[in-house]
Every structure is written in C-alpha cells, then in structure tokens.
mmCIF file of C-alpha atoms and ligand atoms in Angstrom:
data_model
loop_
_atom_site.group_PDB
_atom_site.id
_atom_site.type_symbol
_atom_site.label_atom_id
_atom_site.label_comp_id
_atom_site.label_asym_id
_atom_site.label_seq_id
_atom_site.Cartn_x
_atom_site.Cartn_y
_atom_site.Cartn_z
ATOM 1 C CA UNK A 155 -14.949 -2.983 -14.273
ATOM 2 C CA UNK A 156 -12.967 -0.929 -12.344
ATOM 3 C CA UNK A 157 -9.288 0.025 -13.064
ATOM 4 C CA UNK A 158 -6.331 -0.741 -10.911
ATOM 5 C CA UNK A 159 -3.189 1.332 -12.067
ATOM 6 C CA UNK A 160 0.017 -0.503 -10.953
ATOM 7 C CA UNK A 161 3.715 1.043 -11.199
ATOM 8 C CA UNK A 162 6.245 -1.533 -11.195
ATOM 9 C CA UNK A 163 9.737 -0.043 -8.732
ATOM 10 C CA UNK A 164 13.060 -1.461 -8.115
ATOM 11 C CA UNK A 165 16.666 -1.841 -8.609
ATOM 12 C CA UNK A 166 17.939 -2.643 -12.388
ATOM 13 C CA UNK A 167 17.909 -6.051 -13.083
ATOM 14 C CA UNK A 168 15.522 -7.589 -10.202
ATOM 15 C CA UNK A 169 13.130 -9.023 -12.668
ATOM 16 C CA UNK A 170 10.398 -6.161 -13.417
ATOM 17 C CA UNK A 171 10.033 -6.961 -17.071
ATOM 18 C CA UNK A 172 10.176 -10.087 -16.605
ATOM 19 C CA UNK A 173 7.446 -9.950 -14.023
ATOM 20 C CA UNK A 174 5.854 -6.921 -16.263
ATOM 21 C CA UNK A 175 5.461 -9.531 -19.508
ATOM 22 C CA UNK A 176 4.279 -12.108 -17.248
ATOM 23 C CA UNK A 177 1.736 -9.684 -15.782
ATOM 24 C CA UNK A 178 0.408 -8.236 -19.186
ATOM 25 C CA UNK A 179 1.450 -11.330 -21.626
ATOM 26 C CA UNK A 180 2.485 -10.709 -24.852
ATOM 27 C CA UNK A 181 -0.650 -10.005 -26.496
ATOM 28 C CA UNK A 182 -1.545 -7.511 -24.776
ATOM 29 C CA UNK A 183 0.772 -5.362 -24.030
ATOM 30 C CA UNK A 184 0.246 -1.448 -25.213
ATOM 31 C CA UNK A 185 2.785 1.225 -26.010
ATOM 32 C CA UNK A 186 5.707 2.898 -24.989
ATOM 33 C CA UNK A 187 5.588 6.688 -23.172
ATOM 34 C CA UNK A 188 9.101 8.394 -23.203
ATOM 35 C CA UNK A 189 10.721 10.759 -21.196
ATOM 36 C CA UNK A 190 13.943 12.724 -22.489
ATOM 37 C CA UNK A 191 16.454 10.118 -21.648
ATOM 38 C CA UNK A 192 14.318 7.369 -20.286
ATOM 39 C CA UNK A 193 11.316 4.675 -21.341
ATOM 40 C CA UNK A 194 8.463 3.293 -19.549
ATOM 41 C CA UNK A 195 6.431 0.275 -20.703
ATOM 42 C CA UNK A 196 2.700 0.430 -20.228
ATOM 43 C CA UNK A 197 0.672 -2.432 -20.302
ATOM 44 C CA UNK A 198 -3.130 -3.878 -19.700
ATOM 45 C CA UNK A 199 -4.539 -7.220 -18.479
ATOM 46 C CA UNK A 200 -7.579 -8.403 -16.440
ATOM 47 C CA UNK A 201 -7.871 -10.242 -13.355
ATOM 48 C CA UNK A 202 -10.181 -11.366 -11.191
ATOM 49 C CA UNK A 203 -12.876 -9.056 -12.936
ATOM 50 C CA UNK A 204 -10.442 -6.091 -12.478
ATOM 51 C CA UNK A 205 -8.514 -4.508 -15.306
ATOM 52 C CA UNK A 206 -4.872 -3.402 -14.670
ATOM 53 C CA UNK A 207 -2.990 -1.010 -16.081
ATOM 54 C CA UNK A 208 0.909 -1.711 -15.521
ATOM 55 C CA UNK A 209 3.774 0.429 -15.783
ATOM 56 C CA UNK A 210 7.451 -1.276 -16.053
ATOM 57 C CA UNK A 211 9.631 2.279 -14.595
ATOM 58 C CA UNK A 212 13.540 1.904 -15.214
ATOM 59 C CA UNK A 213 15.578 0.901 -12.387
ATOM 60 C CA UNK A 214 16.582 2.518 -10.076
ATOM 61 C CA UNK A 215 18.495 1.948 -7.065
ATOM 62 C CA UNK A 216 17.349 5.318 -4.944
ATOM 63 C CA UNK A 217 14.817 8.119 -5.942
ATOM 64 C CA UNK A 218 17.190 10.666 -5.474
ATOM 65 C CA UNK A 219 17.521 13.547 -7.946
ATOM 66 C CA UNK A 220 20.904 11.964 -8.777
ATOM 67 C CA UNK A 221 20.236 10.616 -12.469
ATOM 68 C CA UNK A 222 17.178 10.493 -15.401
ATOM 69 C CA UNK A 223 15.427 7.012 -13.528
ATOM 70 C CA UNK A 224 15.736 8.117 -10.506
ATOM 71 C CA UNK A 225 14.063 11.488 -11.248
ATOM 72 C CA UNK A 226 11.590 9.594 -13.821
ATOM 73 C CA UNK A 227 10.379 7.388 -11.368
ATOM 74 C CA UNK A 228 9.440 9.867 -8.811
ATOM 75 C CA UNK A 229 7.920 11.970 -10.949
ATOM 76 C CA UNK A 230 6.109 9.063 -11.963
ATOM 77 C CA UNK A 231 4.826 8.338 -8.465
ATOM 78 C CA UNK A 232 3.801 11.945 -7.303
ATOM 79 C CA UNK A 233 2.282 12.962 -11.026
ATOM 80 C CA UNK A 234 0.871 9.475 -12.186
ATOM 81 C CA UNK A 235 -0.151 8.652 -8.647
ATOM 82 C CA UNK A 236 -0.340 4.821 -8.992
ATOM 83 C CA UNK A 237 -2.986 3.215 -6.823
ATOM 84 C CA UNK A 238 -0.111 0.659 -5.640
ATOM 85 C CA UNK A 239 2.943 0.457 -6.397
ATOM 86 C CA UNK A 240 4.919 -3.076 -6.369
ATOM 87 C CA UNK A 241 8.253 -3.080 -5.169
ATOM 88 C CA UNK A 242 10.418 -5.695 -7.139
ATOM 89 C CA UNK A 243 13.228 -6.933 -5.644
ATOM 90 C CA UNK A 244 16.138 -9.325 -5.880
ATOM 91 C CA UNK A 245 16.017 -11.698 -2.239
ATOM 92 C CA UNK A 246 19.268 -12.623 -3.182
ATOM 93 C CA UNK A 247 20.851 -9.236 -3.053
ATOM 94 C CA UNK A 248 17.934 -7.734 -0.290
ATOM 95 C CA UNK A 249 20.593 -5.452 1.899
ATOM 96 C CA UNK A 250 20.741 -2.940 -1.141
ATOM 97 C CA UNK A 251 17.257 -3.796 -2.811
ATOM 98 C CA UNK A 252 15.702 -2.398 0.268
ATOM 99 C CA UNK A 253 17.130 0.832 0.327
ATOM 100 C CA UNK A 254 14.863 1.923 -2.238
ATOM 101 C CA UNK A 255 12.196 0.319 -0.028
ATOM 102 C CA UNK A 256 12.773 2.499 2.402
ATOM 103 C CA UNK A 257 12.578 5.934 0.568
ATOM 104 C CA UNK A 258 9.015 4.543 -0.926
ATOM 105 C CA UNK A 259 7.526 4.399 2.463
ATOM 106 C CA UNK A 260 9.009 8.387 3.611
ATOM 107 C CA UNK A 261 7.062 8.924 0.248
ATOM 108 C CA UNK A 262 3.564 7.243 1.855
ATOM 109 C CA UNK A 263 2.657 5.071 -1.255
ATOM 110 C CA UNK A 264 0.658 2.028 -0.930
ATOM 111 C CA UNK A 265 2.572 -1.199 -1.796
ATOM 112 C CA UNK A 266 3.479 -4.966 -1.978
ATOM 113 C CA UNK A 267 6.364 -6.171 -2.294
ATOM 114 C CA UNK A 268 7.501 -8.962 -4.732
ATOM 115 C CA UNK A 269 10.090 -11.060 -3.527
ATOM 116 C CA UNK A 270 11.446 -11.695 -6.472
ATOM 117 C CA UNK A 271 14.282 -14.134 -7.452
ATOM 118 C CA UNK A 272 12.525 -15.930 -4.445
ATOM 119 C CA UNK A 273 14.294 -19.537 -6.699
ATOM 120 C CA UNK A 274 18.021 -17.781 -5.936
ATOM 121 C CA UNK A 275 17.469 -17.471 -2.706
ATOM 122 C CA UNK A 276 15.810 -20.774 -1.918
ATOM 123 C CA UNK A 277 19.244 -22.439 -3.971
ATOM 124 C CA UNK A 278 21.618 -20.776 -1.957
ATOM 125 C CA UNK A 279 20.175 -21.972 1.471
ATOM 126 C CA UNK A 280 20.174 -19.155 2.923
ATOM 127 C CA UNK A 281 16.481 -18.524 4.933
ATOM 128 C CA UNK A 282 14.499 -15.641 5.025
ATOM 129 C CA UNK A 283 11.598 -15.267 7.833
ATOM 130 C CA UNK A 284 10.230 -12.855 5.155
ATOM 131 C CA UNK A 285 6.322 -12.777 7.252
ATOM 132 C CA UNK A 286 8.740 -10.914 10.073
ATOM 133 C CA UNK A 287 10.410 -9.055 7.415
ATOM 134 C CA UNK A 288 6.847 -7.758 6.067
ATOM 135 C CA UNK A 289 5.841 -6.512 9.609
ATOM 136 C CA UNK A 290 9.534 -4.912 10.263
ATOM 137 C CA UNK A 291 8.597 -3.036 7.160
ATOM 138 C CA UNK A 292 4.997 -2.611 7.339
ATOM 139 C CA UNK A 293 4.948 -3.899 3.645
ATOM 140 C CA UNK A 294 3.135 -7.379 2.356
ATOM 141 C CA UNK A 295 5.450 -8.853 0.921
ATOM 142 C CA UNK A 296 4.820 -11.725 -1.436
ATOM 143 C CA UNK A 297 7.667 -14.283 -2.549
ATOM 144 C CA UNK A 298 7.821 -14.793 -7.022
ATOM 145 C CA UNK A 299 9.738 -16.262 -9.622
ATOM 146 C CA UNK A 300 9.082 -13.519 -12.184
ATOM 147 C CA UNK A 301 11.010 -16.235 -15.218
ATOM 148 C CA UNK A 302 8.361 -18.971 -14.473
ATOM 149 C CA UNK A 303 5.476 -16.869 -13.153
ATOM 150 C CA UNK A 304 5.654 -18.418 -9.945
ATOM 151 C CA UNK A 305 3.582 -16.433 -7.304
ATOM 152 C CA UNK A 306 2.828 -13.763 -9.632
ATOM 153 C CA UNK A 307 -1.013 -14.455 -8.674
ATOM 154 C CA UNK A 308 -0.655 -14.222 -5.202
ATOM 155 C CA UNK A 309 1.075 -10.918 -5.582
ATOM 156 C CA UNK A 310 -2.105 -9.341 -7.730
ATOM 157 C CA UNK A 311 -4.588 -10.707 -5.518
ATOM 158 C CA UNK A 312 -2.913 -9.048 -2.585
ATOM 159 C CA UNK A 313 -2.537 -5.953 -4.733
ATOM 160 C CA UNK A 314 -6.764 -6.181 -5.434
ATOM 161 C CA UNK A 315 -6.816 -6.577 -1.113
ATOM 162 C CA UNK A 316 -4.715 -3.421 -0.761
ATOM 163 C CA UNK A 317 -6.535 -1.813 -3.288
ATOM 164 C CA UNK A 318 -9.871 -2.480 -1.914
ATOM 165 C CA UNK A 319 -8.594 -2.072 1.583
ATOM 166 C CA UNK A 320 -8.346 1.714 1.282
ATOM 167 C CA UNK A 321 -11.754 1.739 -0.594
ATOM 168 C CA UNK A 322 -13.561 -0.192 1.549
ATOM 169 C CA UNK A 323 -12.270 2.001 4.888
ATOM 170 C CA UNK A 324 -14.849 3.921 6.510
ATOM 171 C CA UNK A 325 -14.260 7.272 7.654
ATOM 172 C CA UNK A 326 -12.843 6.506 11.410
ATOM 173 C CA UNK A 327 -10.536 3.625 9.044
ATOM 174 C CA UNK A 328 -12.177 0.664 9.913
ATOM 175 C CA UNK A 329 -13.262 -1.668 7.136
ATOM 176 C CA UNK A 330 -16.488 -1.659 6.317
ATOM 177 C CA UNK A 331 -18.136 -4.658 7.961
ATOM 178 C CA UNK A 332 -20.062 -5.712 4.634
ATOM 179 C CA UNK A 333 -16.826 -6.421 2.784
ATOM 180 C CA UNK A 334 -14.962 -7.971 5.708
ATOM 181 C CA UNK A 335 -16.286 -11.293 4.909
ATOM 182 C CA UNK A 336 -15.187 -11.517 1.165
ATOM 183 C CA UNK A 337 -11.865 -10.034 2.253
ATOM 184 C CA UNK A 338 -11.034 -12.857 4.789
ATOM 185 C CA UNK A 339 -11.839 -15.301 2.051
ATOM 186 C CA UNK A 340 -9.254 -13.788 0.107
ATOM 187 C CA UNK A 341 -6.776 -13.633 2.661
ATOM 188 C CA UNK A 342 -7.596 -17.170 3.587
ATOM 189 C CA UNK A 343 -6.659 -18.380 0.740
ATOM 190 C CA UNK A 344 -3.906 -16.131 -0.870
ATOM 191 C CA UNK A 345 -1.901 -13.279 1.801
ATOM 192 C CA UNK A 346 0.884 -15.716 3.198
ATOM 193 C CA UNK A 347 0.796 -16.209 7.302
ATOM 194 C CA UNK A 348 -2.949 -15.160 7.667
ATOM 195 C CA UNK A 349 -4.346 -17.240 9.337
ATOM 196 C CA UNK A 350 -8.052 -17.085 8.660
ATOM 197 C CA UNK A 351 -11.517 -18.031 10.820
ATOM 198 C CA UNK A 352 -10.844 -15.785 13.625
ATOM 199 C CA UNK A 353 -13.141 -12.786 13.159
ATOM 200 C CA UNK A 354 -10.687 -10.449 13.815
ATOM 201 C CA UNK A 355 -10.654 -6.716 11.715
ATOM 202 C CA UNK A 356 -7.125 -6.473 13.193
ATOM 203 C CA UNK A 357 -5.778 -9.590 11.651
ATOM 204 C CA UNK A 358 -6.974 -8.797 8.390
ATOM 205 C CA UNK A 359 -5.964 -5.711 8.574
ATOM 206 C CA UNK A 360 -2.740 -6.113 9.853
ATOM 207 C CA UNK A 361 -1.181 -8.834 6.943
ATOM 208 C CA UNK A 362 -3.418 -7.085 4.042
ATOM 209 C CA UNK A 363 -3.767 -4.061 4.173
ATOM 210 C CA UNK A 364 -1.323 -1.199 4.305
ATOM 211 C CA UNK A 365 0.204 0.232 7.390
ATOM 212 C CA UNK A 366 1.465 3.216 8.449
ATOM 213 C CA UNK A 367 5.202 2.751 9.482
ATOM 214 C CA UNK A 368 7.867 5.272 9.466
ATOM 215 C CA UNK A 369 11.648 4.389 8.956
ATOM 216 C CA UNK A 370 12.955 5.459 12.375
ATOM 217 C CA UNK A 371 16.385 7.474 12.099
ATOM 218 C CA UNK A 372 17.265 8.174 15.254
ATOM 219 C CA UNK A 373 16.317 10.544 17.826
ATOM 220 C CA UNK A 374 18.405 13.549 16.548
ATOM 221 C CA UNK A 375 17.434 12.752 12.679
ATOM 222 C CA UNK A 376 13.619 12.497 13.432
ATOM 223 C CA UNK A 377 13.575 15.849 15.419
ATOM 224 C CA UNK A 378 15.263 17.073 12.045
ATOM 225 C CA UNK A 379 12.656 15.642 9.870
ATOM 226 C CA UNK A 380 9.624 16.752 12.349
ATOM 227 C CA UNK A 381 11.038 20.757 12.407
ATOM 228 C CA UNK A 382 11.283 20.669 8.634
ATOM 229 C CA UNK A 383 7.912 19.140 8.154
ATOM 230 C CA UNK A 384 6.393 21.446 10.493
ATOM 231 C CA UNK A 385 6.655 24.537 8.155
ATOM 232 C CA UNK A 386 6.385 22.551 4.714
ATOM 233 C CA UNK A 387 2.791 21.271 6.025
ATOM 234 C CA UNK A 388 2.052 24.831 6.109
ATOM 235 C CA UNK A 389 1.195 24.611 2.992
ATOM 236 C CA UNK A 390 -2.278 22.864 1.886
ATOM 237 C CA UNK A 391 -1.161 22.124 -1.932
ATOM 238 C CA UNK A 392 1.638 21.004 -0.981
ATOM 239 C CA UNK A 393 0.673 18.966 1.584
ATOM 240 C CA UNK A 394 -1.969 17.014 -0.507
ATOM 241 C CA UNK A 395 0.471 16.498 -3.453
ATOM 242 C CA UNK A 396 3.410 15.061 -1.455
ATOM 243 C CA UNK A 397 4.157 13.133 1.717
ATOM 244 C CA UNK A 398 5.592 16.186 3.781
ATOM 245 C CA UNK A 399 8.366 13.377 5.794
ATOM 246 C CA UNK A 400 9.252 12.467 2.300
ATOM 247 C CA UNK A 401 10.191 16.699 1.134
ATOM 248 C CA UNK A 402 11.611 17.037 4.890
ATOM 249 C CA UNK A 403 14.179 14.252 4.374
ATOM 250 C CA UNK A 404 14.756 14.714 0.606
ATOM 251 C CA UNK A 405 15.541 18.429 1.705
ATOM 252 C CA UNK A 406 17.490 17.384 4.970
ATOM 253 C CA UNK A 407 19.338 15.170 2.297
ATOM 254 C CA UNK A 408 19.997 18.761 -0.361
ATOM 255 C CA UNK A 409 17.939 17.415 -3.029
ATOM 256 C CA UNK A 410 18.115 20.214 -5.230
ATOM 257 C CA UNK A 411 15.143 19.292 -7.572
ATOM 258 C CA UNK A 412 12.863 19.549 -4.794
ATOM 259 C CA UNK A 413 14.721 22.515 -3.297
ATOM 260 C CA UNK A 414 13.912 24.941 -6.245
ATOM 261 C CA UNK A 415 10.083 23.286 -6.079
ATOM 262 C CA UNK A 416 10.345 24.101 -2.102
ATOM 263 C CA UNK A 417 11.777 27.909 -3.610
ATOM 264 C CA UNK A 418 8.394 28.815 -5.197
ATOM 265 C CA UNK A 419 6.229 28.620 -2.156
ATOM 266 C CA UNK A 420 5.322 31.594 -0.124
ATOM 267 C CA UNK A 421 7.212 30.756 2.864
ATOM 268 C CA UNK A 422 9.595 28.656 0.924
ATOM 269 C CA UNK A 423 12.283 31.236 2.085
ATOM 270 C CA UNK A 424 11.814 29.998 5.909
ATOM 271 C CA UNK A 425 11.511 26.273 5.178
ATOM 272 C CA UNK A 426 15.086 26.555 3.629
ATOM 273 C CA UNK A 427 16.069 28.532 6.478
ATOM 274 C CA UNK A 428 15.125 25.677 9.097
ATOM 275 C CA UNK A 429 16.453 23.268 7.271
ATOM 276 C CA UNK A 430 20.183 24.830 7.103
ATOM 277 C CA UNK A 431 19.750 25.545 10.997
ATOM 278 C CA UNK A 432 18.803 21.700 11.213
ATOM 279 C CA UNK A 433 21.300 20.294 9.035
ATOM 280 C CA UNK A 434 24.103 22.261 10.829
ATOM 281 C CA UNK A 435 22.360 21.324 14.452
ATOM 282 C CA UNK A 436 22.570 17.394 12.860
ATOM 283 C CA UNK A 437 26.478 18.010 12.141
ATOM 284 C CA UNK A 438 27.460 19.266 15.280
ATOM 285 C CA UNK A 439 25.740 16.356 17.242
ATOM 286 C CA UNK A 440 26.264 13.404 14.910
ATOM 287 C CA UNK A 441 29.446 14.279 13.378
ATOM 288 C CA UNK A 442 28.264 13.688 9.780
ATOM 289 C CA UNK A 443 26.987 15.327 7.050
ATOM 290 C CA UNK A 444 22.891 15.444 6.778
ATOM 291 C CA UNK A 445 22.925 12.860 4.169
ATOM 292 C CA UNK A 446 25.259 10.611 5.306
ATOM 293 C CA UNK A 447 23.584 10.438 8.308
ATOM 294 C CA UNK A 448 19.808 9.616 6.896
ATOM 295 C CA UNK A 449 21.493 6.938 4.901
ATOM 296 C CA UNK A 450 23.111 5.316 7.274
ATOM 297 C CA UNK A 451 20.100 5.509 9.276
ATOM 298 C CA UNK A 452 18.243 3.568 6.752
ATOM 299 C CA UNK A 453 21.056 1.146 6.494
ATOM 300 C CA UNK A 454 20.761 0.389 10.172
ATOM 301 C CA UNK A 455 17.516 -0.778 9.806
ATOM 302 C CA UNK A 456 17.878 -2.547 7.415
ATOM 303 C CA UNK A 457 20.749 -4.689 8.361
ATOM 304 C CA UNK A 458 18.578 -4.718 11.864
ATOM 305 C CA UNK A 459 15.768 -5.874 10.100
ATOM 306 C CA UNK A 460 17.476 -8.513 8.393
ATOM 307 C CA UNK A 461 19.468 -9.455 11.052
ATOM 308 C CA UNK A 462 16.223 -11.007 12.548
ATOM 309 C CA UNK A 463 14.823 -12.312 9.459
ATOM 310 C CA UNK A 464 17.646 -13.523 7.268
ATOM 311 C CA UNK A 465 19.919 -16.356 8.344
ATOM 312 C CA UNK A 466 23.127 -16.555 5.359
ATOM 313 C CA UNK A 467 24.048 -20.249 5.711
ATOM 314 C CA UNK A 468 27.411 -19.568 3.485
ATOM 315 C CA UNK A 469 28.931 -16.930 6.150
ATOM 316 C CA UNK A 470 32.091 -18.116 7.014
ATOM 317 C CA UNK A 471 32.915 -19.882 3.280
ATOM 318 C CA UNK A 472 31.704 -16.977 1.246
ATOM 319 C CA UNK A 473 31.940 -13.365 3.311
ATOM 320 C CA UNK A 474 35.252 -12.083 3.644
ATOM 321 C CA UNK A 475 33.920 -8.762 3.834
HETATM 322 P P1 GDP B 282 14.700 -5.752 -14.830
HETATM 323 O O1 GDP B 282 15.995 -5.084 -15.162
HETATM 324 O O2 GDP B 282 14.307 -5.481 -13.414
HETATM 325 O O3 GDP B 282 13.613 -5.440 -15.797
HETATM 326 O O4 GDP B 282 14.982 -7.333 -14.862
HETATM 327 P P2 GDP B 282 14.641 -8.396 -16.016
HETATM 328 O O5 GDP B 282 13.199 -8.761 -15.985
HETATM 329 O O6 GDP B 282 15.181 -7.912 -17.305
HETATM 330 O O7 GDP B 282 15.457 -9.636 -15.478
HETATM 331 C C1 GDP B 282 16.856 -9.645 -15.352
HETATM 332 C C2 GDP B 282 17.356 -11.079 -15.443
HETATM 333 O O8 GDP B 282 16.895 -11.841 -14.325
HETATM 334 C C3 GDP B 282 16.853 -11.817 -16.672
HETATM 335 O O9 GDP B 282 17.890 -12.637 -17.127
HETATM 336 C C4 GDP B 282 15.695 -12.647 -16.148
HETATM 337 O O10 GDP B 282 15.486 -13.819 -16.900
HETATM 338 C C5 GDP B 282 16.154 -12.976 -14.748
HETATM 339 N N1 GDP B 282 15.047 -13.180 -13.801
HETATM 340 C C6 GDP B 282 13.930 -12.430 -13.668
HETATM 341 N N2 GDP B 282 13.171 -12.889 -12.671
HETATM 342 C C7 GDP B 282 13.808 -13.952 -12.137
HETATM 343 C C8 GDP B 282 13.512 -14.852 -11.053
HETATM 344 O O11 GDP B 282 12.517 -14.730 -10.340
HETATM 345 N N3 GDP B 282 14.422 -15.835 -10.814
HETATM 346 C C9 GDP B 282 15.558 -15.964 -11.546
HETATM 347 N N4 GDP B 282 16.383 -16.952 -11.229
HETATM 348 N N5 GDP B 282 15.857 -15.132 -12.572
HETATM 349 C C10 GDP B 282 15.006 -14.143 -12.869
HETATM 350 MG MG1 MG B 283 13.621 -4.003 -17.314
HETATM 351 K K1 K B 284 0.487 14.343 2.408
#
C-alpha cells in the first residue's frame, strides 16, 4: 500500500478542517505536531487501496515571512515536501483566496484545488466557468462542500491521478502507455470536463495531471525574476530544495527569511547584489516599489482570470465598491 502525503493550504476559515475531519473521520485521526506559536493536525485514512496521510496547516492568506502560519506553512512545504498539496478555498470570496494560489505555483508544488464553499456560491447565483478557471491556472480544480462531504471523493481521486501522473511519467514525460488505460477510466468517470474515449495522452494529460504554468508579471517583472534566478540556480542544493522563480520573487519581494538563507551561500553576496540592481531598475520603470509591483501583478491576473470565468449576478444591487 503505498502512501500519499497530502498538506491541506488556504486562507483561515475556507473549510480545511472541516474538509480535514471529513477526509480522516473521527476515528482515525492521529496527533497533533507543534511549532512555537502554531499547530498542525495530522491525520490517516485509506482510499481506493491508498493510505493518506493528511496535514490540516493554519491559514494563511500569503506565504510570506510576514507572521508564524505563513512561515509554518512554507516551511512545511519545502521541509515536509508533500506529494500534493490541496488548495482549499472559499468560491465565494475567490479574488483574495487565489492570491495564495498564485504564490503556490512560483513555489512548483503539485496540486488540486478544492472549490470549497462550492453551496455559497451556487446560492448566491453568481456562475463560475471554474473548467476555464482550472486551465487559466493550470490547477484541477474540483468543486466541494467540505460541511456535507460533498465532492470530497472526486477531489482524492484526482489527487491519486496527480499522484500517479508524475509516477507513471517516463523519462521524455510522457505517460507510460501501460497505465494510460486505467487512468482514462478514472478520468472518465471522476476529473470534471474530461471527456473520455478519445485516445488522446494530451487530453488526459491536460485536465489530470499537473502543468507547468507560470504567473506572468509583466515584461519588466519577469526579466527581474529571470536575472535573479539566473545566479540563485547556480547553486545545485539549492536548486533541488527550492523552486528558484519562487526565491527570485520572494527576494525581488525583500523577504528577509529567505534573504539571510540566500546570505549563507557562496555567491550569496552577488545574488543580493543583482537583486538590489533589479529592484531599483523595476522602480525606475514601473514607478513602484518591487513588491507592490509583483502583487499587483498577481492581482491582475487574477481579476483577468476571473473576469472570464466568473459572472457576479448581484453587481449593480450589492457592489458599491
Ligand atoms: P478552516 O478555518 O479553513 O479550518 O475552516 P473550518 O473548517 O473551520 O470552517 C469554517 C466555517 O465554514 C465552519 O463554520 C464550517 O462549518 C463552514 N464550512 C466549511 N466548509 C463549508 C462548505 O463547503 N460550505 C459551507 N456553506 N460552509 C462550510
Ligand atoms: Mg481550521
Ligand atoms: K527546483
């Protein structure tokens, strides 16, 4: 039986425990680890012959060095290295829930999305074209009801396909053609939009699997993000520990956790170096501070993003903003 370690990721209050006691039922459920100032629940189930082990991290609404979550729960992610992580959030409140969505793919970690609170969303009438959303984002995306369970099944047998997705990969990436056939029957029947029959790798690929998209900043950002990456990914430990975007923007953004980290290496001296030229370089052409700039970059896709996906049926009674 193999072991599928699962880290649970999203804003305060969008419905992880709930989906985390749902998950791992009451019986079940193990221990607590502790940080200094923050908890993590840990729990174990089996599904579908595969046993889970579930973590419930505090909420967080960034993974900035800013506060104890937000520092626990990347920690978490580059030390514990889950083999997905799902991405709870609230669809009723998705402008700021994906924000967070955004910094886990700079950080390269495999994951589904739970669209969670998927009942608040329906009741409001709004719509969300969330199968467009998922390929804006490169991310499944599943819809749940983490208080009644709803969908919570779907969303583990897509983790199992993302899971087995990168196993299953031969070396040039292409799935293995002995597994392709039990993987369309599980798309068939559980990743929302596929389509099944058509023997096509790319389909199953594409709505299963993970993808490789970056969050696109902008022309002047991304030239940023590429010259600071450049000399980080000089270094091979470094390199295999961390997504080298993720340290480039987190340093472009004056993290200062990983700045000491970025301090110890040999040429650490140099990386700092380029990114003070780059951050100054980012000033003088977008007249904004480094940080401001990446997050209003992110905030521009996502309010492009949703303003293809998400149609708010209440906007002239209910937004006066
Ligand atoms: P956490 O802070 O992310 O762990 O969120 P909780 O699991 O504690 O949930 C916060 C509140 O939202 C609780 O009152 C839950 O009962 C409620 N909740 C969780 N999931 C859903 C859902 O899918 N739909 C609705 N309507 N409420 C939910
Ligand atoms: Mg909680
Ligand atoms: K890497």
């Amino acid at each position: 039986r193999r072991t599928i370690n699962v880290a649970l990721v999203g804003n305060p209050n969008c419905g992880k425990t709930s989906l985390f006691n749902i998950a791992s039922g009451s019986h079940e459920h193990v221990g607590n680890y502790s940080g200094v100032t923050v908890d993590a629940k840990e729990g174990y189930f089996n599904f579908q012959g595969y046993h889970f082990r579930i973590v419930d991290l505090p909420g967080t609404y960034s993974l900035s060095a800013y506060s104890p979550e937000e520092m626990y729960v990347r920690h978490h992610i580059i030390n514990e290295t889950p083999d997905i992580v799902i991405n709870v959030v609230d669809s009723s409140n998705l402008e700021r829930n994906l924000y967070l969505t955004t910094q886990l793919i700079d950080m390269n970690v495999r994951m589904v999305m739970a669209l969670n609170m998927y009942d608040e969303l329906e009741a409001s009438g709004n719509t969300l074209d969330y199968m467009k959303l998922s390929e804006l984002f490169g991310v499944p995306m599943v819809p749940t009801v983490s208080r009644t369970g709803k969908g919570i099944e779907d969303l583990f047998h897509v983790v199992i396909s993302i899971y087995e997705g990168a196993d299953f990969l031969d070396q040039k990436g292409k799935v293995r053609t002995e597994v392709l056939n039990d993987l369309r029957e599980w798309h068939r029947e559980y990743v929302p939009g596929y389509t099944g029959g058509a023997h096509k790798e790319e389909e199953v690929r594409h709505h299963g699997f993970y993808r490789h998209i970056h969050i696109n900043h902008g022309p002047e950002l991304e030239r940023s993000i590429e010259e600071v990456k450049r000399v980080i990914s000089e270094n091979e430990d470094i390199r295999h520990k961390y997504s080298t975007r993720f340290l480039a923007i987190k340093l472009l953004e004056n993290d200062p956790d990983l700045e000491t980290l970025i301090k110890t290496l040999p040429n650490g001296k140099e990386i700092i170096d380029v990114r003070d030229q780059e951050s100054r370089r980012i000033r003088d052409v977008l007249n904004e501070d480094c940080d401001q700039a990446i997050t209003d970059a992110k905030y521009g896709f996502i309010s492009g993003a949703l303003k293809e996906t998400f149609v708010d049926n209440h906007l002239d009674k209910e937004h006066t903003t």
